[in-house]
Coordinates of C-alpha atoms and ligand atoms in Angstrom, one line a residue:
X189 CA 76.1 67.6 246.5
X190 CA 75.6 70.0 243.9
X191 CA 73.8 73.2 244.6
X192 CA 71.3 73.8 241.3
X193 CA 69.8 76.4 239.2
X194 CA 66.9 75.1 237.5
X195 CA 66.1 76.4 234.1
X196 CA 63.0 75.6 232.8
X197 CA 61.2 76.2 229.0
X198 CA 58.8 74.1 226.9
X199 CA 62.0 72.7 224.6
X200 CA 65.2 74.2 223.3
X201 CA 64.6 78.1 223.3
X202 CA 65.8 78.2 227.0
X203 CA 69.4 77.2 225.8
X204 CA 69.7 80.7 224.6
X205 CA 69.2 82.2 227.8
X206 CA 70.8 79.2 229.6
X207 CA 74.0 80.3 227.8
X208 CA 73.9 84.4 229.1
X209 CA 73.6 82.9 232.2
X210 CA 76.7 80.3 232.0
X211 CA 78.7 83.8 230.9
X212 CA 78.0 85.8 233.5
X213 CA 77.9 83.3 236.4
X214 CA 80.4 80.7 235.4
X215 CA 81.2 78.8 238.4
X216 CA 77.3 77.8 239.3
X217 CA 75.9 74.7 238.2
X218 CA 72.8 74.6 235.9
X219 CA 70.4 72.3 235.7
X220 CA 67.8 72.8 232.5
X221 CA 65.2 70.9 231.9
X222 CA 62.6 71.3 228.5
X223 CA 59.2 70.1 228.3
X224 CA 60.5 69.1 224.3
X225 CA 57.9 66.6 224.5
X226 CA 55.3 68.9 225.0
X227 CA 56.4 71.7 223.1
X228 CA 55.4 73.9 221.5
X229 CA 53.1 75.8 224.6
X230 CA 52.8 79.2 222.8
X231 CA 49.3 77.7 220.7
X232 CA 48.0 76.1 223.7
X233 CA 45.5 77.3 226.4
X234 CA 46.8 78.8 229.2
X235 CA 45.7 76.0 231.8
X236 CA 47.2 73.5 229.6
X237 CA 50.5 75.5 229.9
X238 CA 50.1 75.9 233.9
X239 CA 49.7 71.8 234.2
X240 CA 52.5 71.2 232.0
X241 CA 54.8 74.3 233.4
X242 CA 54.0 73.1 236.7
X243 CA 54.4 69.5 236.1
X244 CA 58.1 70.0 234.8
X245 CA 59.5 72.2 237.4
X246 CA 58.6 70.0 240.0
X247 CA 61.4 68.0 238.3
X248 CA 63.6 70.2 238.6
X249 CA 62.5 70.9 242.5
X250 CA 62.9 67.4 242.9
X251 CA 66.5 67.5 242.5
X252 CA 66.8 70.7 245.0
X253 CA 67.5 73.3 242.5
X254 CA 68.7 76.7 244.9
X255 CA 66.7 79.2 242.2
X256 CA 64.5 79.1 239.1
X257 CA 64.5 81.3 236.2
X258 CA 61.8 80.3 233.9
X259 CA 63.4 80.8 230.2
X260 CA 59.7 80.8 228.9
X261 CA 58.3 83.8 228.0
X262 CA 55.3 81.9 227.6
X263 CA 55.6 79.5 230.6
X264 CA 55.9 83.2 232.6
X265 CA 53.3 85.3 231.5
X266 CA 51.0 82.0 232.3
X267 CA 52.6 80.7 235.3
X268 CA 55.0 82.9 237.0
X269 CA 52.4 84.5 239.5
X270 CA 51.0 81.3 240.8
X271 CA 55.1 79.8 241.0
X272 CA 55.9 83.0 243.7
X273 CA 52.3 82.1 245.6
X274 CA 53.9 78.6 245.8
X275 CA 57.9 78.8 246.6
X276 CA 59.9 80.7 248.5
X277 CA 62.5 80.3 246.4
X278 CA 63.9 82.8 243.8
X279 CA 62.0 82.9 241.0
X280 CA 63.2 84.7 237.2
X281 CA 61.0 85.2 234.9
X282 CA 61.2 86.6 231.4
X283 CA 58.5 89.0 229.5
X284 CA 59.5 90.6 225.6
X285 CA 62.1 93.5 225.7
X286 CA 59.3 95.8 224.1
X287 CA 60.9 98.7 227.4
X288 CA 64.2 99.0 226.0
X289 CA 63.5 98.7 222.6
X290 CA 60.9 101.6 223.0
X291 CA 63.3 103.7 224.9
X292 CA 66.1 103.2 222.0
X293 CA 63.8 103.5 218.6
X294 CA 64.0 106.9 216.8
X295 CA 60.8 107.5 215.6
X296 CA 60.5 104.5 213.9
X297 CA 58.4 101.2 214.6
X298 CA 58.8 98.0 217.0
X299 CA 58.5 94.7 215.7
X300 CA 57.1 92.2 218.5
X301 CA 57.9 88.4 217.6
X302 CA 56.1 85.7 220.6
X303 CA 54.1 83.5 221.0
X304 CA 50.4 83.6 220.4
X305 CA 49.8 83.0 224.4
X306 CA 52.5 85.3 225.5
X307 CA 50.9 88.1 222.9
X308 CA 47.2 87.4 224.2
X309 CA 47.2 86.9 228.4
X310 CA 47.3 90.2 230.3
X311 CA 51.1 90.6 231.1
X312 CA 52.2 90.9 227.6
X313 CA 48.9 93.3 227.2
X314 CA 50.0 96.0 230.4
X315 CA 53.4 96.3 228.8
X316 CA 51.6 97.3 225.2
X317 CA 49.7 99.7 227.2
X318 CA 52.5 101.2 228.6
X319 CA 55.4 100.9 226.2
X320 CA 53.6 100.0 222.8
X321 CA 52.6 103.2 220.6
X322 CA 54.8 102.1 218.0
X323 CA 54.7 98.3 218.6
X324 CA 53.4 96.0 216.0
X325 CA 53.1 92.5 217.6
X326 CA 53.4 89.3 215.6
X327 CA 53.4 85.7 216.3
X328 CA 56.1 83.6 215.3
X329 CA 54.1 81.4 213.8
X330 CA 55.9 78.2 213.2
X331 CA 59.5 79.9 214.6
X332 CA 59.3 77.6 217.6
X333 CA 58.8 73.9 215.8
X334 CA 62.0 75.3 213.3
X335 CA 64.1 75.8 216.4
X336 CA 62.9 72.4 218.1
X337 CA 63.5 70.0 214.8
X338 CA 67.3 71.5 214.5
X339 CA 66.7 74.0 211.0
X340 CA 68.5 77.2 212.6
X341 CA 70.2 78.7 210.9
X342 CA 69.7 76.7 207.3
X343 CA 68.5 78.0 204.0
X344 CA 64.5 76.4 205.4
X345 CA 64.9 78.7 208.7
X346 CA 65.6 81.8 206.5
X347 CA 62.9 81.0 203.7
X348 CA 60.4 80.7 206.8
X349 CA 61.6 83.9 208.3
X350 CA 61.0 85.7 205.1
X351 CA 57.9 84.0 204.3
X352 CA 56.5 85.6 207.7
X353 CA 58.3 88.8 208.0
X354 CA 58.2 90.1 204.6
X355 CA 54.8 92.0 204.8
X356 CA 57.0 94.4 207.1
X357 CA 60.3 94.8 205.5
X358 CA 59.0 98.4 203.8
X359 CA 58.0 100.0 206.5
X360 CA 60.2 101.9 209.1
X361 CA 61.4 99.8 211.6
X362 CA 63.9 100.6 214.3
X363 CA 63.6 97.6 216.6
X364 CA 62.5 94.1 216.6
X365 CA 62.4 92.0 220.1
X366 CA 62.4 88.6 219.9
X367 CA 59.8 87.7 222.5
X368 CA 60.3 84.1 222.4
X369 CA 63.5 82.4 224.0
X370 CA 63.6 79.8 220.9
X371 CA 63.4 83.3 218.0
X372 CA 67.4 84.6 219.4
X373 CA 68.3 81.4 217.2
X374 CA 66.6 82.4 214.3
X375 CA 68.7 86.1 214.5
X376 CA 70.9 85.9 211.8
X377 CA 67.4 85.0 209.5
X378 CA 66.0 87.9 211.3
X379 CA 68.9 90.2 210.8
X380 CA 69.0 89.0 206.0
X381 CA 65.6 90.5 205.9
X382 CA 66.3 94.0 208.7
X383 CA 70.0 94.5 208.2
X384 CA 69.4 98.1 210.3
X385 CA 67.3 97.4 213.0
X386 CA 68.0 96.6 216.2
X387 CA 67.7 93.3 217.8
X388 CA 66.0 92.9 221.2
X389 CA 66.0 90.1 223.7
X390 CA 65.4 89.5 227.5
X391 CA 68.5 86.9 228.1
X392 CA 71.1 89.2 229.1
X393 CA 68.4 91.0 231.5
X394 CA 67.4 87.3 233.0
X395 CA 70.8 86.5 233.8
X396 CA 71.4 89.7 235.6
X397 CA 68.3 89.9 237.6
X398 CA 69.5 86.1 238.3
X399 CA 72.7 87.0 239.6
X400 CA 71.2 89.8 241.7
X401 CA 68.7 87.4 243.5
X402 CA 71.4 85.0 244.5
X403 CA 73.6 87.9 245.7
X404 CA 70.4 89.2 247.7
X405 CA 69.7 86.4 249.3
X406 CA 73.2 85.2 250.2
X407 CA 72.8 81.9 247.0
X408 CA 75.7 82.9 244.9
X409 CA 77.9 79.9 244.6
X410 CA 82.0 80.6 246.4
X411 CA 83.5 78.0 244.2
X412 CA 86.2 79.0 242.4
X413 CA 86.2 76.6 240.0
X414 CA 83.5 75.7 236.6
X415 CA 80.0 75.0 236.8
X416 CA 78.2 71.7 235.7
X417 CA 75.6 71.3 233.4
X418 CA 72.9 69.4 232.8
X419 CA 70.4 68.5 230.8
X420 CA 67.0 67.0 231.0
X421 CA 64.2 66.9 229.0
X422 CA 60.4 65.0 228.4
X423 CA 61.8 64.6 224.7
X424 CA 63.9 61.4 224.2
X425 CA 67.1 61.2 223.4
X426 CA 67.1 62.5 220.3
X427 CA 66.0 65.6 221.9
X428 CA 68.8 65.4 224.1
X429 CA 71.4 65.5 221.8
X430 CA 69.7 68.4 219.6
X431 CA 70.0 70.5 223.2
X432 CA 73.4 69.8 223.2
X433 CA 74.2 70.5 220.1
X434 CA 72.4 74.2 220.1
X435 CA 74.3 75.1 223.5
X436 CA 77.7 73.9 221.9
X437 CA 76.5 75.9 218.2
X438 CA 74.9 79.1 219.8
X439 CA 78.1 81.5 219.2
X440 CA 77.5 80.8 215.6
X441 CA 74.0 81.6 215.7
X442 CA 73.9 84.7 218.1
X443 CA 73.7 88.1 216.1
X444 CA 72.7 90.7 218.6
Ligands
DGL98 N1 60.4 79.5 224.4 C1 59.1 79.9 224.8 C2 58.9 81.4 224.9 O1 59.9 82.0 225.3 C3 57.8 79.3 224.2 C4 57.9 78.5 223.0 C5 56.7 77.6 222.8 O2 56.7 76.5 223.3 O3 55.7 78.0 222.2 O4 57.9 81.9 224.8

């Protein structure tokens, strides 16, 4: 038998993170699931994202996943709380790299790309209170249903990362964090309009605070040998081959 990491979003954005993870921990076997079907969360209310965040990882605990890192920045600034109350398993969530990018700007702005829900419920709103002086948040509006129908990465993704972004392209900014775990495949879109600014996002922090967890608590798999993944999903086939084909495409995509 297998021993699991679930990774959970609402759809394909997770993939992104799902492949930080595979790089640093390459011998444990993920399972991912997206809620594709439901997707996108980020416009709905946050009890309609608890049902549906809580309905799909009990498909993943059904399969006796070891650890859970919710690739959502969404799903986590709705959900992750109540998940902890519940499991006693390790749980990883994700929140908008607005820390780091704060600490590294020189005296310029922050640009602050997430989801409407992530941007409005109160985790999102302490780290603006903190960190956030020089932040301008902005919702991706429309970033997330690009990613899930397969554009990435074509002329439509950059014409709709233009169309959204310009307003901002003449004033000074330093840093933009992509908040949303679909946006890091939309970074070379980003990256035409804000050829100097630095790019933000919270995988590479996810996988590590993974791999710490499973250290601490004794989980890290001894194989020496590859780990499996797997797929599911509430989308259909069709969105299980688009999963694949992002995980297998992401080097191409990836600019930060
Ligand atoms: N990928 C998700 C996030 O990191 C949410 C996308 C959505 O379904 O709106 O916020």
């Amino acid at each position: 038998m297998r021993d699991w990491i679930g990774v959970f979003d609402s759809g394909m954005g997770g993939i992104s993170v799902l492949h930080a993870a595979r790089r640093l921990l390459p011998n444990e076997n993920f399972l991912y699931y997206g809620d594709n079907g439901n997707a996108p969360y980020g416009s709905r209310t946050v009890e309609e994202i608890r049902r549906l965040a809580g309905a799909a990882i009990d498909q993943l605990l059904d399969r006796g996943v070891k650890a859970i890192v919710i690739a959502c920045n969404t799903a986590t600034s709705a959900y992750a709380e109540i998940l902890r109350a519940r499991l006693a398993l390790p749980i990883v969530g994700m929140e908008p790299a607005l820390k780091p990018a704060q600490a590294a700007r020189h005296g310029g702005e922050i640009l602050v790309l997430a989801t409407h829900a992530t941007l409005t419920l109160p985790k999102f709103q302490r780290l603006m209170a903190t960190y956030g002086d020089a932040a301008i948040p902005v919702v991706g509006e429309g970033w997330v249903e690009l990613v899930e129908s397969g554009m990435a990465g074509t002329p439509e993704a950059d014409e709709a990362v233009r169309r959204l972004l310009e307003p901002y392209a003449g004033r000074p900014i330093d840093c933009i964090v992509l908040g949303c775990t679909h946006y890091p495949f939309l970074a070379r879109s980003v990256r035409k309009l804000f050829p100097n600014a630095k790019l933000f996002d919270g995988r590479l922090g996810t996988a590590e605070r993974l791999r710490d967890l499973l250290v601490r608590d004794g989980l890290l798999s001894n194989s020496g040998t590859p780990g499996a993944v797997e797929f599911m999903t509430s989308g259909g086939e069709d969105a299980l081959r688009k999963m694949q084909m992002l995980m297998d495409s992401f080097d191409a995509l990836e600019d930060v």
